[in-house]
Short mmCIF file of C-alpha atoms in Angstrom, two decimals:
data_model
loop_
_atom_site.label_atom_id
_atom_site.label_comp_id
_atom_site.label_asym_id
_atom_site.label_seq_id
_atom_site.Cartn_x
_atom_site.Cartn_y
_atom_site.Cartn_z
CA MET A 1 104.48 73.67 152.09
CA ILE A 2 101.08 72.84 153.24
CA ARG A 3 99.03 73.22 150.18
CA THR A 4 101.92 71.21 148.75
CA SER A 5 101.99 68.26 150.65
CA LEU A 6 97.93 68.41 150.28
CA ALA A 7 97.97 68.63 146.49
CA ALA A 8 100.72 65.64 146.47
CA ILE A 9 98.61 63.69 148.61
CA ALA A 10 95.54 64.31 146.53
CA ALA A 11 97.67 63.50 143.10
CA LEU A 12 98.88 60.03 144.64
CA ALA A 13 95.20 59.15 145.68
CA LEU A 14 93.58 59.89 142.48
CA PRO A 15 94.80 56.85 140.74
CA ALA A 16 93.65 54.88 143.40
CA SER A 17 90.10 55.93 143.09
CA LEU A 18 90.11 55.93 139.42
CA SER A 19 91.56 52.04 140.07
CA ALA A 20 88.55 51.32 142.41
CA GLN A 21 86.27 52.83 140.04
CA SER A 22 87.43 50.61 137.46
CA THR A 23 87.68 47.51 139.35
CA THR A 24 84.09 48.31 140.52
CA GLN A 25 82.99 48.60 137.04
CA ASP A 26 84.70 45.24 135.91
CA GLN A 27 83.03 43.45 138.48
CA LEU A 28 79.57 44.76 137.36
CA GLU A 29 80.33 43.70 133.82
CA VAL A 30 81.46 40.34 134.95
CA ARG A 31 78.22 39.93 136.70
CA TYR A 32 76.15 41.34 133.81
CA ASP A 33 78.01 39.18 131.60
CA ARG A 34 76.98 36.00 133.83
CA ALA A 35 73.41 37.13 133.86
CA LEU A 36 73.02 37.16 130.18
CA ALA A 37 74.81 33.59 129.57
CA ALA A 38 72.45 32.27 132.02
CA GLY A 39 69.49 34.12 129.79
CA TYR A 40 71.08 33.04 126.67
CA LYS A 41 71.32 29.12 127.88
CA ALA A 42 67.96 29.26 129.70
CA LEU A 43 66.41 30.62 126.20
CA PHE A 44 68.31 28.09 123.97
CA LEU A 45 67.19 25.16 125.63
CA CYS A 46 63.73 26.18 126.13
CA SER A 47 63.32 27.01 122.38
CA ALA A 48 65.04 24.27 120.86
CA LEU A 49 63.36 21.63 122.87
CA ALA A 50 60.01 23.22 123.03
CA ASN A 51 59.71 23.83 119.71
CA ALA A 52 61.13 20.60 118.52
CA GLN A 53 58.45 18.93 120.67
CA ARG A 54 55.70 21.23 118.86
CA ASN A 55 56.87 19.54 115.26
CA GLY A 56 56.69 15.84 116.96
CA VAL A 57 60.17 15.15 117.59
CA GLU A 58 62.62 15.01 120.50
CA ARG A 59 65.79 16.74 121.16
CA THR A 60 67.68 16.08 124.42
CA PRO A 61 69.36 18.75 126.33
CA GLU A 62 73.00 17.46 125.30
CA SER A 63 72.13 17.84 121.64
CA VAL A 64 71.46 21.57 122.12
CA GLU A 65 74.66 21.99 124.31
CA GLN A 66 76.75 20.43 121.37
CA TRP A 67 75.15 22.57 118.71
CA GLU A 68 73.29 25.77 119.52
CA LEU A 69 75.51 26.40 122.91
CA THR A 70 78.56 25.76 121.59
CA GLY A 71 80.66 28.34 119.74
CA VAL A 72 78.85 31.32 120.70
CA TYR A 73 80.49 34.90 121.77
CA SER A 74 83.68 34.45 123.80
CA ARG A 75 82.60 36.34 126.50
CA ILE A 76 79.84 34.07 127.53
CA GLN A 77 80.71 30.72 125.86
CA PRO A 78 83.17 29.91 129.21
CA ILE A 79 80.60 31.27 131.49
CA MET A 80 77.82 29.20 129.99
CA ASP A 81 79.51 26.26 130.27
CA GLU A 82 79.63 25.91 133.55
CA LEU A 83 76.18 27.21 134.82
CA GLU A 84 73.94 24.43 136.06
CA TYR A 85 70.03 24.34 134.63
CA THR A 86 67.39 22.50 135.10
CA VAL A 87 64.57 21.53 132.36
CA LEU A 88 61.09 21.31 134.18
CA PRO A 89 57.93 19.59 132.16
CA ASN A 90 54.19 20.18 132.89
CA ALA A 91 51.80 17.59 133.27
CA ALA A 92 51.63 16.52 129.52
CA GLY A 93 55.27 16.09 129.35
CA ARG A 94 56.20 19.01 127.28
CA VAL A 95 58.81 21.62 128.02
CA ALA A 96 57.39 24.53 130.64
CA LEU A 97 60.33 25.81 132.20
CA VAL A 98 64.31 26.15 131.89
CA GLN A 99 65.91 27.52 134.57
CA VAL A 100 69.54 28.36 134.96
CA GLU A 101 71.89 29.22 138.26
CA TRP A 102 73.94 32.24 137.92
CA ALA A 103 74.09 33.91 141.23
CA ASP A 104 73.70 33.08 144.99
CA ASP A 105 71.89 36.53 145.61
CA MET A 106 69.57 36.22 142.59
CA PRO A 107 66.74 34.04 141.39
CA PRO A 108 67.51 32.01 138.54
CA ARG A 109 66.94 32.92 134.64
CA PHE A 110 64.40 31.33 133.15
CA ALA A 111 62.49 30.99 129.97
CA GLU A 112 58.74 29.95 130.07
CA GLY A 113 57.82 27.43 127.30
CA SER A 114 54.32 27.65 125.14
CA HIS A 115 53.03 24.90 123.04
CA ASP A 116 52.04 27.53 120.40
CA GLN A 117 54.54 30.23 120.74
CA GLY A 118 58.07 28.66 121.43
CA CYS A 119 59.39 30.28 124.64
CA ARG A 120 59.80 33.51 126.12
CA LEU A 121 62.97 34.89 128.29
CA ALA A 122 62.15 36.57 131.47
CA PRO A 123 63.61 39.88 132.61
CA ILE A 124 66.75 39.45 135.33
CA GLY A 125 65.55 39.13 138.79
CA LEU A 126 62.41 37.86 138.02
CA ASP A 127 61.23 34.94 140.10
CA ALA A 128 60.08 31.98 138.00
CA PRO A 129 55.92 32.18 138.14
CA MET A 130 53.56 29.49 138.47
CA PRO A 131 54.58 26.71 140.57
CA GLU A 132 52.16 24.41 139.11
CA MET A 133 54.54 24.04 136.34
CA ARG A 134 57.06 22.31 138.85
CA VAL A 135 55.49 18.95 138.41
CA PRO A 136 57.14 15.43 138.31
CA ALA A 137 57.52 13.65 135.19
CA LEU A 138 54.38 11.57 133.80
CA PRO A 139 54.60 7.66 135.09
CA GLY A 140 57.30 5.84 132.59
CA GLU A 141 59.25 9.06 131.62
CA GLU A 142 62.93 8.72 132.08
CA ARG A 143 64.38 11.41 134.26
CA VAL A 144 67.69 12.53 133.54
CA ARG A 145 69.80 14.58 136.04
CA LYS A 146 71.53 17.84 135.12
CA GLY A 147 72.82 20.31 137.68
CA GLY A 148 70.20 18.62 140.13
CA GLY A 149 67.40 19.13 137.98
CA LEU A 150 64.85 17.09 135.98
CA THR A 151 64.91 17.29 132.41
CA ILE A 152 62.32 15.99 129.75
CA PRO A 153 62.13 12.61 128.62
CA VAL A 154 65.05 11.60 126.23
CA LYS A 155 64.46 10.57 122.82
CA LEU A 156 66.56 11.27 119.85
CA ILE A 157 65.25 12.13 116.86
CA GLU A 158 65.88 9.83 113.69
CA THR A 159 68.83 11.11 111.83
CA HIS A 160 68.23 11.86 107.98
CA GLY A 161 72.06 11.98 106.37
CA GLY A 162 73.87 10.26 104.00
CA ALA A 163 73.88 10.15 100.00
CA ALA A 164 70.25 10.31 98.93
CA GLU A 165 68.69 9.66 95.28
CA SER A 166 68.95 12.63 93.37
CA PRO A 167 67.53 13.85 89.68
CA SER A 168 71.27 15.32 89.21
CA HIS A 169 74.15 13.38 90.29
CA MET A 170 76.20 16.38 90.13
CA LEU A 171 74.41 18.09 93.07
CA ASP A 172 75.17 15.32 95.54
CA PRO A 173 78.61 15.77 95.99
CA VAL A 174 78.27 19.85 96.02
CA ILE A 175 75.89 19.04 99.24
CA ASP A 176 78.27 16.59 100.55
CA ARG A 177 80.98 19.44 100.96
CA ALA A 178 78.56 21.44 102.19
CA PHE A 179 78.92 19.03 105.31
CA GLY A 180 82.34 19.35 105.47
CA ALA A 181 85.33 22.07 105.54
CA ASP A 182 85.23 22.95 101.85
CA TYR A 183 83.03 25.96 102.33
CA GLY A 184 84.60 27.44 105.47
CA GLU A 185 87.21 25.98 108.25
CA GLY A 186 85.11 25.06 111.22
CA THR A 187 81.83 25.45 109.72
CA ARG A 188 79.08 22.83 111.07
CA THR A 189 76.49 22.28 108.61
CA THR A 190 72.81 20.95 109.94
CA ALA A 191 70.75 20.86 106.49
CA VAL A 192 70.51 21.61 103.11
CA VAL A 193 67.70 21.96 100.99
CA VAL A 194 67.47 22.94 97.22
CA ARG A 195 64.37 23.35 95.26
CA HIS A 196 64.01 23.45 91.64
CA GLY A 197 61.26 23.93 88.68
CA GLU A 198 58.94 21.17 88.65
CA ASP A 199 60.78 19.43 91.63
CA ARG A 200 59.56 22.24 93.79
CA ASP A 201 57.05 19.71 95.69
CA GLY A 202 59.72 17.54 96.22
CA VAL A 203 63.49 18.37 97.32
CA LEU A 204 66.75 17.73 94.92
CA GLY A 205 68.72 15.64 96.70
CA GLN A 206 65.80 15.07 99.18
CA GLY A 207 67.29 17.36 101.49
CA ARG A 208 70.52 16.46 103.88
CA TYR A 209 70.62 16.62 107.37
CA ALA A 210 73.21 16.41 109.84
CA PRO A 211 73.12 13.55 112.99
CA GLY A 212 70.24 14.46 114.87
CA PHE A 213 68.74 16.83 112.46
CA GLY A 214 65.60 16.07 110.27
CA PRO A 215 63.02 17.69 108.15
CA ASP A 216 60.89 18.47 111.25
CA THR A 217 63.75 20.01 113.39
CA PRO A 218 63.39 23.53 114.07
CA GLN A 219 66.19 25.89 114.15
CA ARG A 220 66.54 29.38 114.97
CA THR A 221 66.58 31.81 111.65
CA TRP A 222 68.52 34.50 113.64
CA SER A 223 68.51 37.42 111.14
CA VAL A 224 66.44 35.54 108.60
CA ALA A 225 63.55 36.57 110.37
CA LYS A 226 64.25 39.89 109.41
CA SER A 227 63.39 38.71 105.65
CA ILE A 228 60.27 37.12 107.25
CA ALA A 229 59.38 40.26 108.91
CA ALA A 230 59.42 42.25 105.41
CA THR A 231 57.30 39.25 104.14
CA LEU A 232 54.45 39.67 106.82
CA ILE A 233 54.52 43.43 105.92
CA GLY A 234 54.36 42.83 102.62
CA ALA A 235 51.36 40.64 103.31
CA ALA A 236 49.91 43.71 105.24
CA VAL A 237 50.47 46.01 102.09
CA GLN A 238 48.54 43.39 99.76
CA ARG A 239 45.47 43.62 102.07
CA GLY A 240 45.84 47.52 101.67
CA GLU A 241 45.92 47.94 105.65
CA VAL A 242 49.72 49.89 105.31
CA LYS A 243 52.08 51.10 102.79
CA VAL A 244 55.84 51.30 102.82
CA THR A 245 55.72 54.89 102.77
CA ASP A 246 53.94 55.11 105.90
CA THR A 247 55.54 56.90 108.73
CA LEU A 248 55.39 55.35 112.54
CA ALA A 249 54.06 58.34 115.07
CA TYR A 250 55.34 56.16 118.05
CA GLY A 251 54.68 57.59 121.58
CA ASP A 252 57.16 60.93 121.84
CA TRP A 253 58.33 60.13 118.30
CA ARG A 254 55.41 62.82 116.92
CA TRP A 255 57.25 65.57 118.42
CA ASP A 256 60.64 65.14 117.09
CA ALA A 257 61.99 64.21 113.62
CA ARG A 258 61.76 60.43 113.83
CA ARG A 259 58.18 60.98 113.20
CA SER A 260 59.50 61.26 109.48
CA ILE A 261 60.80 57.70 109.54
CA THR A 262 59.03 55.24 107.26
CA ILE A 263 58.66 51.61 106.94
CA ASP A 264 60.78 51.64 104.01
CA ASN A 265 63.55 53.13 105.91
CA PHE A 266 63.17 50.60 108.57
CA LEU A 267 63.20 47.89 106.08
CA ARG A 268 66.57 48.77 104.31
CA MET A 269 68.48 49.83 107.81
CA ALA A 270 68.22 53.48 106.84
CA SER A 271 66.31 54.73 109.52
CA GLY A 272 69.04 57.26 110.58
CA ARG A 273 68.75 56.29 114.29
CA TYR A 274 71.56 55.48 116.73
CA SER A 275 71.61 52.08 117.91
CA ASP A 276 74.38 50.91 121.01
CA THR A 277 75.83 48.17 118.74
CA PRO A 278 75.37 47.11 114.84
CA GLY A 279 74.47 43.74 113.46
CA ASN A 280 73.09 40.97 115.44
CA ARG A 281 74.06 41.99 119.15
CA THR A 282 71.14 43.00 120.75
CA ASP A 283 72.00 41.68 124.29
CA PRO A 284 69.39 43.41 126.67
CA LEU A 285 66.81 42.00 124.38
CA TYR A 286 68.04 38.53 123.38
CA MET A 287 69.56 37.65 126.17
CA GLY A 288 68.84 40.10 129.16
CA GLY A 289 64.83 39.64 129.03
CA ALA A 290 64.41 43.28 128.22
CA LEU A 291 61.34 44.09 125.97
CA VAL A 292 60.92 45.24 122.56
CA GLU A 293 59.47 48.36 123.96
CA GLU A 294 62.18 49.47 126.19
CA SER A 295 65.23 48.35 123.98
CA ALA A 296 64.25 49.51 120.20
CA THR A 297 62.15 52.36 120.65
CA GLY A 298 64.50 55.01 122.30
CA TRP A 299 67.03 55.56 119.89
CA PRO A 300 67.86 59.12 118.62
CA LEU A 301 68.02 60.39 115.27
CA LEU A 302 71.73 60.91 114.27
CA HIS A 303 71.16 61.40 110.04
CA PRO A 304 68.53 62.08 108.27
CA PRO A 305 66.24 59.17 107.31
CA GLY A 306 67.15 57.27 103.98
CA THR A 307 71.12 58.57 103.97
CA VAL A 308 73.21 56.03 105.75
CA PHE A 309 73.03 52.09 105.97
CA ARG A 310 73.58 50.90 109.44
CA TYR A 311 72.43 47.08 109.99
CA ALA A 312 70.67 47.14 112.93
CA ASN A 313 68.07 44.50 114.85
CA ASN A 314 66.08 48.07 116.24
CA ASP A 315 65.44 49.22 112.92
CA THR A 316 63.46 45.80 111.96
CA LEU A 317 61.52 45.47 115.48
CA MET A 318 60.24 49.23 114.86
CA ALA A 319 59.42 48.06 111.22
CA VAL A 320 56.97 45.39 112.92
CA LYS A 321 55.82 47.62 115.51
CA ALA A 322 54.46 49.93 112.62
CA ILE A 323 51.87 47.16 111.70
CA GLU A 324 51.33 45.87 114.85
CA ASP A 325 47.92 46.99 114.92
CA THR A 326 47.12 44.55 112.15
CA PHE A 327 47.77 41.50 114.13
CA ASP A 328 44.56 41.10 115.53
CA GLY A 329 43.29 40.06 112.21
CA TYR A 330 46.24 38.57 110.61
CA GLU A 331 49.44 37.84 112.65
CA PRO A 332 52.85 35.68 111.97
CA ALA A 333 51.12 32.37 112.55
CA ASP A 334 48.66 33.23 109.72
CA LEU A 335 51.34 33.96 107.61
CA PHE A 336 52.96 30.92 108.57
CA ALA A 337 49.65 28.89 107.78
CA ASP A 338 49.34 30.21 104.54
CA ILE A 339 52.75 29.73 103.13
CA GLY A 340 52.49 26.20 104.28
CA MET A 341 55.43 26.72 107.03
CA THR A 342 53.86 24.64 109.71
CA GLY A 343 57.05 24.01 111.39
CA THR A 344 57.76 27.51 112.16
CA VAL A 345 57.16 29.72 115.36
CA ALA A 346 57.56 33.16 115.95
CA GLU A 347 58.53 33.99 119.92
CA ILE A 348 57.60 36.96 121.85
CA ASP A 349 59.31 39.25 124.52
CA TRP A 350 58.21 38.79 128.22
CA GLY A 351 55.27 41.20 127.03
CA THR A 352 53.61 40.62 123.90
CA ASP A 353 56.28 41.84 121.11
CA TYR A 354 57.34 39.81 118.41
CA ILE A 355 61.04 39.66 118.28
CA LEU A 356 61.10 39.32 114.58
CA SER A 357 64.80 40.44 114.20
CA SER A 358 66.07 36.79 115.22
CA GLN A 359 63.54 35.11 117.21
CA VAL A 360 61.84 32.71 114.56
CA TRP A 361 62.30 28.85 114.82
CA ALA A 362 61.82 27.08 111.78
CA THR A 363 62.53 23.93 109.83
CA ALA A 364 64.62 23.88 106.66
CA GLU A 365 61.84 22.54 104.44
CA ASP A 366 59.67 25.64 105.81
CA LEU A 367 62.15 27.89 104.86
CA ALA A 368 62.47 26.40 101.17
CA LYS A 369 58.49 27.25 101.24
CA LEU A 370 59.36 30.80 102.03
CA GLY A 371 61.94 31.02 99.27
CA GLN A 372 59.27 29.27 96.89
CA LEU A 373 56.82 32.36 97.53
CA TYR A 374 59.22 34.63 96.39
CA LEU A 375 59.91 32.20 93.14
CA ASP A 376 56.09 32.13 92.39
CA ASP A 377 55.73 36.09 92.75
CA GLY A 378 53.82 36.25 95.89
CA VAL A 379 51.31 33.64 95.39
CA THR A 380 50.84 30.53 97.64
CA ARG A 381 50.65 26.84 96.33
CA ASN A 382 46.89 27.17 96.26
CA GLY A 383 46.56 30.03 94.32
CA LYS A 384 46.53 32.86 97.03
CA ARG A 385 48.09 36.33 96.45
CA LEU A 386 49.63 36.78 99.70
CA LEU A 387 52.32 39.59 98.39
CA PRO A 388 51.75 42.21 96.23
CA GLU A 389 52.82 41.71 92.49
CA ASN A 390 55.71 43.90 92.21
CA TRP A 391 56.68 42.93 96.11
CA ARG A 392 59.95 40.87 94.97
CA ASP A 393 61.23 43.55 93.00
CA TYR A 394 60.49 46.02 95.66
CA VAL A 395 62.65 43.62 98.33
CA SER A 396 65.36 43.23 95.44
CA THR A 397 65.92 46.89 94.42
CA PRO A 398 68.76 48.52 96.33
CA SER A 399 67.18 52.09 96.07
CA GLY A 400 68.68 52.89 99.51
CA PRO A 401 72.02 53.36 100.87
CA GLN A 402 74.18 50.20 100.29
CA PRO A 403 76.31 48.25 102.78
CA GLY A 404 79.32 48.17 100.67
CA ASN A 405 80.58 44.92 101.78
CA GLY A 406 80.21 42.84 98.39
CA PHE A 407 76.51 42.15 98.96
CA GLY A 408 73.80 44.59 98.45
CA TYR A 409 70.41 45.28 100.33
CA GLY A 410 67.16 45.63 99.27
CA ALA A 411 64.47 46.04 101.50
CA SER A 412 65.52 43.00 104.45
CA TRP A 413 66.68 40.92 101.64
CA TRP A 414 70.28 40.82 100.63
CA LEU A 415 71.38 40.94 96.86
CA PHE A 416 74.31 38.86 95.15
CA ASN A 417 75.05 41.80 92.79
CA ASP A 418 77.52 40.71 90.38
CA HIS A 419 79.38 37.68 91.71
CA GLN A 420 80.47 35.74 89.06
CA GLY A 421 78.46 32.45 88.06
CA ILE A 422 75.38 33.87 89.98
CA PRO A 423 72.42 35.65 88.32
CA GLY A 424 72.19 39.39 88.94
CA ASP A 425 68.50 38.54 90.13
CA THR A 426 69.52 36.34 93.12
CA ILE A 427 68.44 37.62 96.53
CA ALA A 428 68.97 35.94 99.91
CA ALA A 429 68.01 35.89 103.34
CA MET A 430 70.97 35.46 105.84
CA GLY A 431 71.22 34.88 109.62
CA ASN A 432 74.21 34.03 112.27
CA ARG A 433 75.53 30.86 112.60
CA GLY A 434 75.06 30.23 108.91
CA GLN A 435 71.32 30.64 108.10
CA PHE A 436 70.83 31.04 104.41
CA VAL A 437 67.80 31.11 102.06
CA VAL A 438 69.01 31.82 98.65
CA VAL A 439 66.40 32.62 96.03
CA VAL A 440 67.28 32.70 92.24
CA PRO A 441 64.24 33.52 90.24
CA SER A 442 65.89 33.46 86.78
CA ARG A 443 66.71 29.91 87.17
CA ASP A 444 63.54 29.01 89.48
CA ILE A 445 65.70 27.76 92.21
CA VAL A 446 65.57 28.02 96.32
CA ILE A 447 69.03 26.78 98.26
CA VAL A 448 68.35 26.57 101.79
CA ARG A 449 71.64 26.12 104.06
CA ARG A 450 71.13 25.99 108.15
CA GLY A 451 73.96 25.70 110.17
CA GLU A 452 75.32 26.25 113.86
CA ASP A 453 78.77 27.52 112.87
CA PRO A 454 81.25 28.93 115.70
CA VAL A 455 81.67 32.62 115.92
CA GLY A 456 84.97 33.29 113.91
CA SER A 457 83.74 30.51 111.03
CA ARG A 458 81.87 31.45 108.03
CA PHE A 459 79.98 29.30 105.33
CA ASP A 460 80.83 30.85 101.86
CA ILE A 461 77.48 31.04 100.62
CA VAL A 462 78.42 32.66 97.25
CA ALA A 463 80.89 29.78 96.61
CA PHE A 464 78.31 27.36 97.52
CA THR A 465 75.76 29.09 95.43
CA ARG A 466 77.66 29.17 92.40
CA ASP A 467 78.64 25.42 92.67
CA VAL A 468 74.93 24.42 93.20
CA LEU A 469 73.94 26.61 90.10
CA ALA A 470 76.55 25.04 88.09
CA SER A 471 75.38 21.64 89.10
CA ILE A 472 71.75 21.79 87.95
CA PRO A 473 71.27 21.63 84.21
#
């Protein structure tokens, strides 16, 4: 009887214990989500404001809240909306620090601004450094209160919108429709740029921009940065510093099977490694302030390299790590200068690693120049061969495993395959929230569409590309 009673008591106690564990885990997840939401908000406010300032334009925090900080992941959106922030300028009036309060017993999450390298997000729990950054606004600058803090001076950038004169009257209505709902319910287009043939020094339709955006307004490229990373690697190949068949003997990798993964495997999302989440969710790095070194390198091998397609930020990050020794002589800023992408910045983590899976800020005009480089077979407008002669063929060849989602995948460029009305040589760089750079070599056309599309909405880039091509003689 005694044993039975004890067993009964134990049986009754077990669910309560599990329930307590579950409650504790739920509380931890809620707290972690708050920390991530604060990091997301700090970084996007800092990057959007600081990178615009670098290009000579000003954006307001309210504009960033309206565009970049709306329509994000459902787990953090309501949290982020309630978090108070402070934007602190340095003595020159530039964004120096953005802080976001998230817990009474922890320091604010913060992102630190740099004129040349955008912003970098600090790890959770780190106190903001350099008190000298916390200086009052310069004399004559307007102060705006938000959550008890000081923001940068307010000056709206010029709006470039409305119908523009175009060599093709048929193209203008297509671009107009891109700013409505015709290519996706709920989508929000911020810019469209089309380059064609002899008009490549200008822009068909002169570019079209949403209110508050213009030719000098940078936006985060998200995964378009992966195609930029492939371009950086191509430039290293052209200089003879690496080969895509090179492997990465990184740290402990030299002692296990990961030493057989090549740069080509990484570029084709075919490393065979496990990652915590597929796609564009790398929360510890993107929102938590973790380092590339700690978040991207440790995942184990699950499949033979080159046999399984798994779209993962970590593959791009490791491809870039494979060439990081070349950055002493040629870094991303040098690539942008050679292409003429003067409004583009590649941001780094809290250490020294570039986050070239996503964290590049560029104007629509600069992304058109990236596409133009591929139209011109890797030769810049001043005649410098930046990429190997066969590089466009290389990135557009689906020699690795394929995603099976209607698109093909080459070496960090998407392939349009057999979509009706679109030439088979069409390639594209694609990123979250509707970032697209479409390159059509056989038609000598580059199409750039930028957006801030909310989660759950999707811009139909296939239909838009088809309509643009049909509108250009």
